[in-house]
CSV table of C-alpha atoms in Angstrom, one decimal:
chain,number,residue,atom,x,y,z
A,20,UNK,CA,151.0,41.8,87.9
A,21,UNK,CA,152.4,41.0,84.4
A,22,UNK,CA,149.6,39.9,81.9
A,23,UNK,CA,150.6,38.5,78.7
A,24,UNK,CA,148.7,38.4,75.7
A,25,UNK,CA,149.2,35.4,73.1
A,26,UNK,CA,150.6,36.9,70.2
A,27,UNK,CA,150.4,34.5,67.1
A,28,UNK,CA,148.6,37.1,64.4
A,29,UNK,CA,145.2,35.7,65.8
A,30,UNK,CA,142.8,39.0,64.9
A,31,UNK,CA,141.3,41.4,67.2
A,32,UNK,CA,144.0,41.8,70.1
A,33,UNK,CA,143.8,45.4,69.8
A,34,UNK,CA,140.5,45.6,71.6
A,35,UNK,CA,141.9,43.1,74.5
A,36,UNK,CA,144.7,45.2,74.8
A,37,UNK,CA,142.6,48.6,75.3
A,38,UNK,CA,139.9,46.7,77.4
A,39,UNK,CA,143.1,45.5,79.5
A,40,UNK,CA,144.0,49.4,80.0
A,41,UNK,CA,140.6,50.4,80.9
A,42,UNK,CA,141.0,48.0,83.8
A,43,UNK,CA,144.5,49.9,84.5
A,44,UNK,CA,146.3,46.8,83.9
A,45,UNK,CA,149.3,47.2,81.7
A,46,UNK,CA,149.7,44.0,78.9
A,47,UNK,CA,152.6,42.3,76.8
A,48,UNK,CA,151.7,41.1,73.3
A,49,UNK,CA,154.2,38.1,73.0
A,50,UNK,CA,154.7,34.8,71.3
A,51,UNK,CA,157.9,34.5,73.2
A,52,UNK,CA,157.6,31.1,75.7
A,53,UNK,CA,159.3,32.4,78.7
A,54,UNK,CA,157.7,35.5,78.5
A,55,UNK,CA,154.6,33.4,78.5
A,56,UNK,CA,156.0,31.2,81.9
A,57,UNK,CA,156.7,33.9,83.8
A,58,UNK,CA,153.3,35.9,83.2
A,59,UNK,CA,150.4,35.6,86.8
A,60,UNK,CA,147.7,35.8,83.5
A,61,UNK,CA,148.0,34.9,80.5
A,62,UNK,CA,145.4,35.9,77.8
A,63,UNK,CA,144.5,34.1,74.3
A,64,UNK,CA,142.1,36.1,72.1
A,65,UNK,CA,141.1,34.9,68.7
A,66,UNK,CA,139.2,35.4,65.3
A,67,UNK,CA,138.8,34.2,62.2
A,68,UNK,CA,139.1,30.3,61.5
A,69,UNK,CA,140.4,27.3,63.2
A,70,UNK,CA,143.2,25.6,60.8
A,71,UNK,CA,144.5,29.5,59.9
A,72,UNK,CA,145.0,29.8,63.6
A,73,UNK,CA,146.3,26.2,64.6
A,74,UNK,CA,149.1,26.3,62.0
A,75,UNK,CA,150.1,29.9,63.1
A,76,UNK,CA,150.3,28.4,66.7
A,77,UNK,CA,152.7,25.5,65.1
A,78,UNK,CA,154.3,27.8,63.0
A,79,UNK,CA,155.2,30.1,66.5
A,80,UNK,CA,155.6,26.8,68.7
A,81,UNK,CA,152.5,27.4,70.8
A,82,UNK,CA,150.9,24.4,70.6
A,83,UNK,CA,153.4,23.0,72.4
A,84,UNK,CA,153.8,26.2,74.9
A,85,UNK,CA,150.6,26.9,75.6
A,86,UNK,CA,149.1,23.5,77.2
A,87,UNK,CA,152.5,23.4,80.1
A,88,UNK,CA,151.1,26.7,81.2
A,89,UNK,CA,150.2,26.6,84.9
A,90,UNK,CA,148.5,30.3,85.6
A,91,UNK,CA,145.2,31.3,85.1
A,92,UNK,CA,144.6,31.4,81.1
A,93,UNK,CA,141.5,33.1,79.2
A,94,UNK,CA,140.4,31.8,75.8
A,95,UNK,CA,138.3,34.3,74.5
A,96,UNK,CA,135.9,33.4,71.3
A,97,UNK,CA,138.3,31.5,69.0
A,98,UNK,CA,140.8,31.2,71.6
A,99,UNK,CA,138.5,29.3,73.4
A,100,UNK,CA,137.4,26.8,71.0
A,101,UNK,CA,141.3,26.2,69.7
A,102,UNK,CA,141.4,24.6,73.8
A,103,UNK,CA,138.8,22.0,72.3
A,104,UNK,CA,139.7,18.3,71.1
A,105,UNK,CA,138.5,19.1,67.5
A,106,UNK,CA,136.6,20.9,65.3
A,107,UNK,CA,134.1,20.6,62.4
A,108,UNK,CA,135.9,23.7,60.9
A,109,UNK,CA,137.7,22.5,58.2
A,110,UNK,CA,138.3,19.3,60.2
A,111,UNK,CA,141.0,20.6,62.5
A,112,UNK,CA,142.4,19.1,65.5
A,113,UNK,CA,142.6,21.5,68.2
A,114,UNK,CA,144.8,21.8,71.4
A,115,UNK,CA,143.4,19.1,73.4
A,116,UNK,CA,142.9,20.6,76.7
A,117,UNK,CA,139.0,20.3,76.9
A,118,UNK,CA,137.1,17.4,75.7
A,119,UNK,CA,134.8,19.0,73.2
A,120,UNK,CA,134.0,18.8,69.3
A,121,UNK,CA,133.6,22.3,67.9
A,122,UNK,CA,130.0,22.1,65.5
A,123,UNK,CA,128.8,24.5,63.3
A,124,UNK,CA,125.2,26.0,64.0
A,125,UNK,CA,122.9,25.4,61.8
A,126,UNK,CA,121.0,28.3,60.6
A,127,UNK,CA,117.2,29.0,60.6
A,128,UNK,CA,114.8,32.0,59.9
A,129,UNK,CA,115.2,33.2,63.5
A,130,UNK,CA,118.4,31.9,64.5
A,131,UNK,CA,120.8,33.6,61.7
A,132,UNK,CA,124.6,32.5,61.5
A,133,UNK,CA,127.1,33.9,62.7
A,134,UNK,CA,125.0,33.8,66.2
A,135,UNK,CA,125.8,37.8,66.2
A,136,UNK,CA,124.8,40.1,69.2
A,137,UNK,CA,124.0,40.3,72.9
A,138,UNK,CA,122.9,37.2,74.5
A,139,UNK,CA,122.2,36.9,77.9
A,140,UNK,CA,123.8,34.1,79.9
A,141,UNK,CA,122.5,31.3,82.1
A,142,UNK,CA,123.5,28.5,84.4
A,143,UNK,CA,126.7,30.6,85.8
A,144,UNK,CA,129.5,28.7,87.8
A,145,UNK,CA,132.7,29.5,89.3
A,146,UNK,CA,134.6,32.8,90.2
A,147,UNK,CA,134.6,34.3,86.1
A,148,UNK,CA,130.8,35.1,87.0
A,149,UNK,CA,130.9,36.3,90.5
A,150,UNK,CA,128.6,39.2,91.0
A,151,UNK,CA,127.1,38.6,87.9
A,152,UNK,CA,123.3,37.3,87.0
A,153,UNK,CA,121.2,35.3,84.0
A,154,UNK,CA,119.9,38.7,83.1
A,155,UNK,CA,123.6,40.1,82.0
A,156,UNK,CA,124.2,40.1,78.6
A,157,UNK,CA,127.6,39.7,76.7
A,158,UNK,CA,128.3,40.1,72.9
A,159,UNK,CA,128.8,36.9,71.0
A,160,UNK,CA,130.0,36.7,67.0
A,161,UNK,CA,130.6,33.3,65.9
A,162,UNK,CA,129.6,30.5,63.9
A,163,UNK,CA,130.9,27.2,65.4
A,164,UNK,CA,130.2,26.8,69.3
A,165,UNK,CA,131.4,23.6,72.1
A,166,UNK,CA,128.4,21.7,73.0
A,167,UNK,CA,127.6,21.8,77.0
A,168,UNK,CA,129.3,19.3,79.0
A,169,UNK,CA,131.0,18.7,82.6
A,170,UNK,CA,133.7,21.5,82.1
A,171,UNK,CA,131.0,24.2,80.7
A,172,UNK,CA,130.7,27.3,83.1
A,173,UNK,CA,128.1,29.3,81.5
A,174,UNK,CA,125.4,28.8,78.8
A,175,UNK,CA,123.9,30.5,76.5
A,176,UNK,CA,121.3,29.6,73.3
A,177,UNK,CA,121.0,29.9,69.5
A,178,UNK,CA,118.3,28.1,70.0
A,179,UNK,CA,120.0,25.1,71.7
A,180,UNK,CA,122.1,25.6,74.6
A,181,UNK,CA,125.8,25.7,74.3
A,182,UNK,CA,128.9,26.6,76.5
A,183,UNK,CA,129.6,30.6,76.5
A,184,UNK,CA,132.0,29.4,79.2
A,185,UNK,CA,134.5,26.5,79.8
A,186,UNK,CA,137.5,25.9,82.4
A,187,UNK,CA,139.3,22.8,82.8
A,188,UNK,CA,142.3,23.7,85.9
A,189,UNK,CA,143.7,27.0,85.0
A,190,UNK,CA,142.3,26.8,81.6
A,191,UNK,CA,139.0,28.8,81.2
A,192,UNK,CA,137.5,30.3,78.2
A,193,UNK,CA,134.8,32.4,77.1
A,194,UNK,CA,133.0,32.4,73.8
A,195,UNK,CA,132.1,35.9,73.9
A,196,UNK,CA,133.8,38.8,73.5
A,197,UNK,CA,134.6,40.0,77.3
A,198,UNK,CA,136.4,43.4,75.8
A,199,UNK,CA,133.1,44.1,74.1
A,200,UNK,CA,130.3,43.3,76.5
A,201,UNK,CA,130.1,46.5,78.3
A,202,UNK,CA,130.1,46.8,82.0
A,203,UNK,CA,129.7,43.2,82.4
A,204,UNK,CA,132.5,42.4,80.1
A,205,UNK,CA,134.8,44.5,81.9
A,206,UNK,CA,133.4,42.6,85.4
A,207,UNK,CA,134.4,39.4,83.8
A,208,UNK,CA,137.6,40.3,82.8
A,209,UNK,CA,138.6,42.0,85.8
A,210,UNK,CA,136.9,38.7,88.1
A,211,UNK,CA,139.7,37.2,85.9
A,212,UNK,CA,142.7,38.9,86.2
A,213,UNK,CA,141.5,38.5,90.6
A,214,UNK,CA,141.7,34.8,90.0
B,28,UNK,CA,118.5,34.1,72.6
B,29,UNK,CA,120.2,36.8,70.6
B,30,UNK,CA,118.8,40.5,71.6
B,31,UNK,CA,117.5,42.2,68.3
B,32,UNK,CA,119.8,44.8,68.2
B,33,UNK,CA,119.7,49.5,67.9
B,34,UNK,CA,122.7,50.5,66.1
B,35,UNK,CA,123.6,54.6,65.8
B,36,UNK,CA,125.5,55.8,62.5
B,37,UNK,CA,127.7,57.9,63.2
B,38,UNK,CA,129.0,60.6,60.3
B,39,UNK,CA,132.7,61.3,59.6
B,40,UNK,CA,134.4,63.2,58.1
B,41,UNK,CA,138.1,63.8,57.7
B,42,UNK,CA,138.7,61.5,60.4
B,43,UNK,CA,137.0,64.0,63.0
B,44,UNK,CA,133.8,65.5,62.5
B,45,UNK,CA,130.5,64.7,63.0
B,46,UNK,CA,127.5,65.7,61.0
B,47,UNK,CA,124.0,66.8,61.7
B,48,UNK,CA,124.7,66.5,65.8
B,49,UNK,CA,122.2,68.5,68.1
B,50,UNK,CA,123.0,67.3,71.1
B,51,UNK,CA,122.1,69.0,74.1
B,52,UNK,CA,124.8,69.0,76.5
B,53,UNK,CA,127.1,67.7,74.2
B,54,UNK,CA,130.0,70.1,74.3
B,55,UNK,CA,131.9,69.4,71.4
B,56,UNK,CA,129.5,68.0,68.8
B,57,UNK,CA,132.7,67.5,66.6
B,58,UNK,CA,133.8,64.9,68.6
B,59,UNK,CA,132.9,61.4,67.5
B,60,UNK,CA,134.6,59.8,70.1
B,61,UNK,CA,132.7,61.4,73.1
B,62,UNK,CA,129.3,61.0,71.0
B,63,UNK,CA,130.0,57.2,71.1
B,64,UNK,CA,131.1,57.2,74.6
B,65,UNK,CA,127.3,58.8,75.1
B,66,UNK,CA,126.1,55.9,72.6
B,67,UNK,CA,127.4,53.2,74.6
B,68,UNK,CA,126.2,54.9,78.0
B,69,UNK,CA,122.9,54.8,76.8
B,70,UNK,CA,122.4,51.0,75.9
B,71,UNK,CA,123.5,51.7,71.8
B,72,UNK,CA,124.3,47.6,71.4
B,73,UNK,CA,126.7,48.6,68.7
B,74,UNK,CA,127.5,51.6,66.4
B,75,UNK,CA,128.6,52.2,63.0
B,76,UNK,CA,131.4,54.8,61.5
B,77,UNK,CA,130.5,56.0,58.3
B,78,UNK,CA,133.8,57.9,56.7
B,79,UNK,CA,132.0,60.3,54.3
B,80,UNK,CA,134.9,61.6,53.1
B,81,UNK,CA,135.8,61.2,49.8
B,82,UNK,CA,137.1,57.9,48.5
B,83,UNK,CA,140.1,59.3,47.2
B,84,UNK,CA,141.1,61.1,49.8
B,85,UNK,CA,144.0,59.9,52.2
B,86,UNK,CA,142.4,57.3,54.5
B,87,UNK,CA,145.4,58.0,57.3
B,88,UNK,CA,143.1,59.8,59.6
B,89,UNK,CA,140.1,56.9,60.0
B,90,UNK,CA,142.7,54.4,61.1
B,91,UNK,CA,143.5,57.1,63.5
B,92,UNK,CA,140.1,57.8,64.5
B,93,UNK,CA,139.3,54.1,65.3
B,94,UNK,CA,142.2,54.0,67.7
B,95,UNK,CA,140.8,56.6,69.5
B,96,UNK,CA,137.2,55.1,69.3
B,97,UNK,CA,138.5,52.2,70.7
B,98,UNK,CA,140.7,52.8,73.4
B,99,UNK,CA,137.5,53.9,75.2
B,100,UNK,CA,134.4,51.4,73.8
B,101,UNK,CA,133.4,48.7,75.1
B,102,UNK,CA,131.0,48.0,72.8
B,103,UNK,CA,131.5,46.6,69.3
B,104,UNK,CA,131.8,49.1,66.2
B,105,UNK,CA,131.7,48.6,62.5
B,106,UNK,CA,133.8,50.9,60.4
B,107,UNK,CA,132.6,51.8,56.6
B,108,UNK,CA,133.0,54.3,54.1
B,109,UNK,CA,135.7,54.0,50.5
B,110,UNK,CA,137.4,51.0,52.0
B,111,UNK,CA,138.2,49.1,49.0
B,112,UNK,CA,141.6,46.7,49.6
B,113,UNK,CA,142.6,44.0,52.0
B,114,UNK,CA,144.9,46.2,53.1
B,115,UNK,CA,142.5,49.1,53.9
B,116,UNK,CA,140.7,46.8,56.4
B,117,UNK,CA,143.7,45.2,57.9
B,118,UNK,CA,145.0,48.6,59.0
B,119,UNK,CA,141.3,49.4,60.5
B,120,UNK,CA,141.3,45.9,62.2
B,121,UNK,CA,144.7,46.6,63.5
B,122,UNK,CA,143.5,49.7,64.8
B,123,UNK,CA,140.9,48.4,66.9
B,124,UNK,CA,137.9,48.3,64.4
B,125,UNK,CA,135.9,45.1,65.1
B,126,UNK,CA,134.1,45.0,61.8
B,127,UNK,CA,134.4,46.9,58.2
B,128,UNK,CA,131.4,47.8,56.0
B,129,UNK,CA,132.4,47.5,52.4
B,130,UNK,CA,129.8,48.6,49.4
B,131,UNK,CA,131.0,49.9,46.0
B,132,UNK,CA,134.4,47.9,46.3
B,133,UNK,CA,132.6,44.2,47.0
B,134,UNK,CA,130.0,45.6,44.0
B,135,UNK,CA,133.1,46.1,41.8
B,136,UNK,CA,134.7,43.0,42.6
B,137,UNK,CA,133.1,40.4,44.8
B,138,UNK,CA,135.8,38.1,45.4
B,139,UNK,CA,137.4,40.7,47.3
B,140,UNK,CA,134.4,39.9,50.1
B,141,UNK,CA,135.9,36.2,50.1
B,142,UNK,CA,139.2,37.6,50.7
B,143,UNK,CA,138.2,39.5,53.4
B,144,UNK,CA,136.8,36.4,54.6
B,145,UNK,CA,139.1,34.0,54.0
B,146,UNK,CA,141.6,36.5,55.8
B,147,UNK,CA,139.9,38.2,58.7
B,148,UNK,CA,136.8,35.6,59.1
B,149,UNK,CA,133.3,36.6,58.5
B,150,UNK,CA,132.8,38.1,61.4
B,151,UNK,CA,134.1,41.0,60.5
B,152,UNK,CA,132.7,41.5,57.1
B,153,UNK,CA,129.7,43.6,56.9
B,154,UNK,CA,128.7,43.8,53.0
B,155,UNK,CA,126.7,47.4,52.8
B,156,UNK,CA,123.5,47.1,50.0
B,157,UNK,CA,121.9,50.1,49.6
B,158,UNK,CA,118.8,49.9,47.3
B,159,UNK,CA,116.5,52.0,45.6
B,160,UNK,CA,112.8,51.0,44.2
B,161,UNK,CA,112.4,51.5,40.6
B,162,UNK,CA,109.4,50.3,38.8
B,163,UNK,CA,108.7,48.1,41.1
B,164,UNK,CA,111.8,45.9,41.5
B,165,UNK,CA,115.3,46.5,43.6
B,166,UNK,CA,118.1,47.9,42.4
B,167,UNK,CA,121.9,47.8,43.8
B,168,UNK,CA,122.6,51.4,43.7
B,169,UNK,CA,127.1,52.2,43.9
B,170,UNK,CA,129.0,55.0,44.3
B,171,UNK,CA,127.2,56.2,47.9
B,172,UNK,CA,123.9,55.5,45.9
B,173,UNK,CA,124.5,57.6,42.4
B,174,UNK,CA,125.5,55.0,40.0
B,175,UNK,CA,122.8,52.0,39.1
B,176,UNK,CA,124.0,48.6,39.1
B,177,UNK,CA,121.5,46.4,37.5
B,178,UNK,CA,121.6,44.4,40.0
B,179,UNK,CA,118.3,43.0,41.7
B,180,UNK,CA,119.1,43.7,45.7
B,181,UNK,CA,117.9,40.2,47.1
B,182,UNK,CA,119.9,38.6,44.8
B,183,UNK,CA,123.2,40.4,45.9
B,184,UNK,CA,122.6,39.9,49.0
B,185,UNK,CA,122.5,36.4,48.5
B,186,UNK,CA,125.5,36.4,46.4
B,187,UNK,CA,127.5,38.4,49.2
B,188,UNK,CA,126.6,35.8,52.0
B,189,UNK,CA,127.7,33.1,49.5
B,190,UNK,CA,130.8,35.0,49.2
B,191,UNK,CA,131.6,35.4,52.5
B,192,UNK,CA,129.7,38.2,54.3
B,193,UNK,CA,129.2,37.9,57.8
B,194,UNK,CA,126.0,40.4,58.4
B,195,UNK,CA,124.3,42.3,55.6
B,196,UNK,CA,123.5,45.8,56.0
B,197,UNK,CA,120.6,46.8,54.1
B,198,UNK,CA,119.5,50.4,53.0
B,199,UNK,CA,116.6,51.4,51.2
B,200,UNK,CA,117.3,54.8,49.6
B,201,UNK,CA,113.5,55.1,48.9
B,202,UNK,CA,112.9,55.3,52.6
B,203,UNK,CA,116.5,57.2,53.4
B,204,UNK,CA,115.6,60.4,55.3
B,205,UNK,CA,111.6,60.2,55.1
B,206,UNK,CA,111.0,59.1,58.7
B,207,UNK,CA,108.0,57.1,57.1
B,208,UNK,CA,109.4,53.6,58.4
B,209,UNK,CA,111.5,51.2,57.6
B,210,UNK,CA,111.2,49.1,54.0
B,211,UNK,CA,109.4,46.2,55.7
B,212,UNK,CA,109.0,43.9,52.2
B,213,UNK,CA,112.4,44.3,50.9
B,214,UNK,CA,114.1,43.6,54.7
B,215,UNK,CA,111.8,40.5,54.7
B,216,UNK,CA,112.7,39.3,51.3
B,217,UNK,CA,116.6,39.5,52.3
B,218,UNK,CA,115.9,38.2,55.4
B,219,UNK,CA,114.3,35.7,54.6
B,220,UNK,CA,117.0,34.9,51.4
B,221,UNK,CA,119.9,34.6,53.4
B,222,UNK,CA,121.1,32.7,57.1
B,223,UNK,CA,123.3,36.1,57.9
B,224,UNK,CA,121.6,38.5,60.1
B,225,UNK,CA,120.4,41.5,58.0
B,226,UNK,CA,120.6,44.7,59.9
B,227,UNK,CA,117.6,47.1,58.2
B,228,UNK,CA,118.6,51.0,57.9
B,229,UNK,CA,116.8,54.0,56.1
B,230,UNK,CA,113.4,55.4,57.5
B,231,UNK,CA,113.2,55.2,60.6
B,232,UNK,CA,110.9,57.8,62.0
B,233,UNK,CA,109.1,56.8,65.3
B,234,UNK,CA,109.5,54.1,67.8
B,235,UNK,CA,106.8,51.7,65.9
B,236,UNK,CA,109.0,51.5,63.1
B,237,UNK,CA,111.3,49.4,64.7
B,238,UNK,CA,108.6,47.2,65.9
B,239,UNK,CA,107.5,46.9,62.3
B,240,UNK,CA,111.6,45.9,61.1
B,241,UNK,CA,111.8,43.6,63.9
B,242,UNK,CA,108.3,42.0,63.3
B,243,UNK,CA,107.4,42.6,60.0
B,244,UNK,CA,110.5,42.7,58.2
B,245,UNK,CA,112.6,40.0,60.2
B,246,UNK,CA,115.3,42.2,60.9
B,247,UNK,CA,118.0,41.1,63.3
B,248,UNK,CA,119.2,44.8,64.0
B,249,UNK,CA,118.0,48.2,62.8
B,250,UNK,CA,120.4,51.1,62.4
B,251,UNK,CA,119.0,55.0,62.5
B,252,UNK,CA,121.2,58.4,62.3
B,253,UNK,CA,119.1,61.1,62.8
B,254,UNK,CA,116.4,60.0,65.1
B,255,UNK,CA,119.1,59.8,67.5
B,256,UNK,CA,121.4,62.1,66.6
B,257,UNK,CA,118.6,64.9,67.2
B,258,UNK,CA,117.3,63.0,70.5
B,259,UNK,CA,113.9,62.8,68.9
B,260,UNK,CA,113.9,59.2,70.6
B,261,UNK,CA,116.1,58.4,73.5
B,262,UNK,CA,118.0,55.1,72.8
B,263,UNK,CA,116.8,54.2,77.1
B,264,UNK,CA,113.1,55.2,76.1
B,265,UNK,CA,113.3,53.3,72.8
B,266,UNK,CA,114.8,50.2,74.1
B,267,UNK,CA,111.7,50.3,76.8
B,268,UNK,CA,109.0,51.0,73.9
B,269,UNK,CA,110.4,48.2,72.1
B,270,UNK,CA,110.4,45.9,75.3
B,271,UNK,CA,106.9,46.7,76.4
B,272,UNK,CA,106.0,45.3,72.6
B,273,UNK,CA,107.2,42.7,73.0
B,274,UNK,CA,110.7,42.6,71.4
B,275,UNK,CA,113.4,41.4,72.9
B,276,UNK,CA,116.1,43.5,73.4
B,277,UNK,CA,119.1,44.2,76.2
B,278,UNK,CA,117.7,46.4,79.0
């Protein structure tokens, strides 16, 4: 199986890479369009904020790359809110490929921001969760989150509920960080790379 | 919601060794990498690398450290200790690290926390405080807690979230190493001051001071060195203590 791993300078991808070769599966960082075709997974990690991230995708031609992708295709944190319409985050239009609005949470006294830590998550659907339960817990670091809607997969709250998970066709994504989350990370990942 | 969460600190030391490790069963206690494998196995929700070598020493073997780290965690790690240039934490990052701690470099120059905000994101940014009480107020303590500051502690936290800091870590050097509990008021007052979580560290003796840092103090994590290190309290037997109070933590 050849996995490929979205390489547009995009943060953490070290971390994907090593949680990749845990699983045994051998990845290739690439920006490189046919490299990304030909891949049977294709994986799209991200950090940091959304206009840095969109213009490095223009600057690499992935904006126009990534959306004719046909395979099964993971979003993870960032990566998964750039598949959004739009977001709040320095008012940047996103990739399109999911209907929602990025927002930023809004702080409180027992809700700090970034929404930083384990939270467990609820109202699984579809084969990213299989063997999984609402008592597993992943690792979430963010500040802006995609509000719950028809093509949410899995929730979680800060205090409101929110989509920890998305798909739209072979698009999925995850807001929290699967390479982090333990044994239930590494369950999710590999559920993924069975699709 | 969010777990509150138990973070070990790990000691380092030219890239390798470990300080202050009593272990049982633990074959090579100079191994950091096999201590945080242990960590993880045992429900640690993150850990923390503190690179007690000195500042000016070459910083080639941390980088090289955190690849090894994590090639086999999958949990998240913060790295801190004399890192003081963008380019110091984009090697770390690059390596693996998921966030740095900075300290005496953000207290020199703030704006380098925006940088590192503005570069990596937030996320990523951990702005160490460690503070000391002196008649009766604060203080910002630099220079791994030798040099005052004159800076009042709540307001520097503030100023570092302002900046650009993702999660504050908080130590009070008046509590560091007494095992008498956490510093309940001053993890309040931060707490309270700022929408970043605040993980509380320094004087953690027994199980109920975590309950008090969590309750009390408003902490979103706590962070402890020896009352692991020295299995006084299991992380498992902890985590169930803390549960059966009535904290809510992952299981």
């Amino acid at each position: 199986m050849e996995i490929a791993v979205v390489d547009y300078k995009g943060g953490n991808v070290q971390s994907v890479l090593f949680a990749l070769e845990r699983l045994g599966a051998s990845a290739t960082l690439t920006a490189d369009p046919e490299a990304l075709h030909r891949a049977d997974k294709v994986l799209f990690p991200g950090e940091g904020e959304a206009s840095s991230a969109m213009e490095a995708l223009r600057e690499a031609g992935l904006d126009k790359v990534l959306p004719t992708l046909t395979q099964p295709f993971l979003g993870i944190c960032l990566g998964m809110q750039l598949l959004g319409r739009h977001s709040e985050e320095n008012d940047t239009p996103l990739l399109g490929l999911l209907p929602f609005t990025v927002q930023r949470f809004v702080p409180d006294p027992m809700h700090k921001v970034p929404h930083m830590g384990w939270n467990n998550l609820q109202v699984l659907q579809g084969p990213l969760f299989a063997g999984l339960s609402a008592a597993d817990h992943v690792y979430f670091v963010h500040s802006y989150y995609a509000p719950v809607g028809a093509y949410t997969t899995a929730q979680a709250t800060h205090p409101e509920p929110f989509s920890a998970a998305v798909q739209h066709r072979n698009f999925h994504g995850v807001q929290f960080h699967t390479e982090k989350s333990g044994a239930v990370g590494t369950r999710i990942l590999a559920n993924f790379l069975n699709l | 919601m969010v777990k509150k969460r138990l973070i070990p600190c790990l000691d380092v030391r030219d890239g390798r060794t470990v300080k202050g490790i009593q272990f049982e069963g633990l074959r090579d206690a100079g191994d950091p990498v096999a201590l945080a494998a242990r960590y993880a196995r045992e429900g640690a929700d993150e850990l923390v690398f503190l690179d007690i070598t000195a500042t000016n020493q070459r910083r080639q073997p941390l980088t090289e450290l955190v690849r090894d780290v994590a090639r086999v965690l999958d949990i998240p790690f913060t790295v801190g200790g004399g890192i003081s240039t963008v380019a110091d934490v984009e090697a770390l990052l690059l390596s693996g690290a998921d966030k740095v701690s900075i300290n005496s470099a953000a207290l020199a120059r703030p704006e380098l926390i925006a940088d590192l905000a503005r570069r990596f994101g937030s996320q990523c940014v951990v702005v160490a405080v460690d503070a000391r009480l002196v008649e009766g107020e604060w203080q910002v303590m630099t220079r791994a807690g030798t040099v005052a500051t004159g800076r009042e502690a709540v307001a520097w936290c503030r100023e570092a979230a302002e900046l650009g800091a993702g999660e504050l870590l908080l130590t009070s050097m008046s509590h560091d190493g007494t095992k008498s509990g956490f510093a309940l008021e001053l993890t309040r007052a931060v707490s309270d001051a700022v929408p970043v979580p605040v993980i509380a560290s320094g004087g953690a003796g027994q199980p109920a001071d975590f309950t008090a840092v969590f309750q009390e103090g408003g902490a979103d994590a706590a962070l402890a060195a020896s009352i692991f290190h020295f299995n006084e309290t299991a992380l498992p037997t902890l985590k169930h203590y803390l549960h059966s109070a009535g904290i809510s933590v992952r299981l």
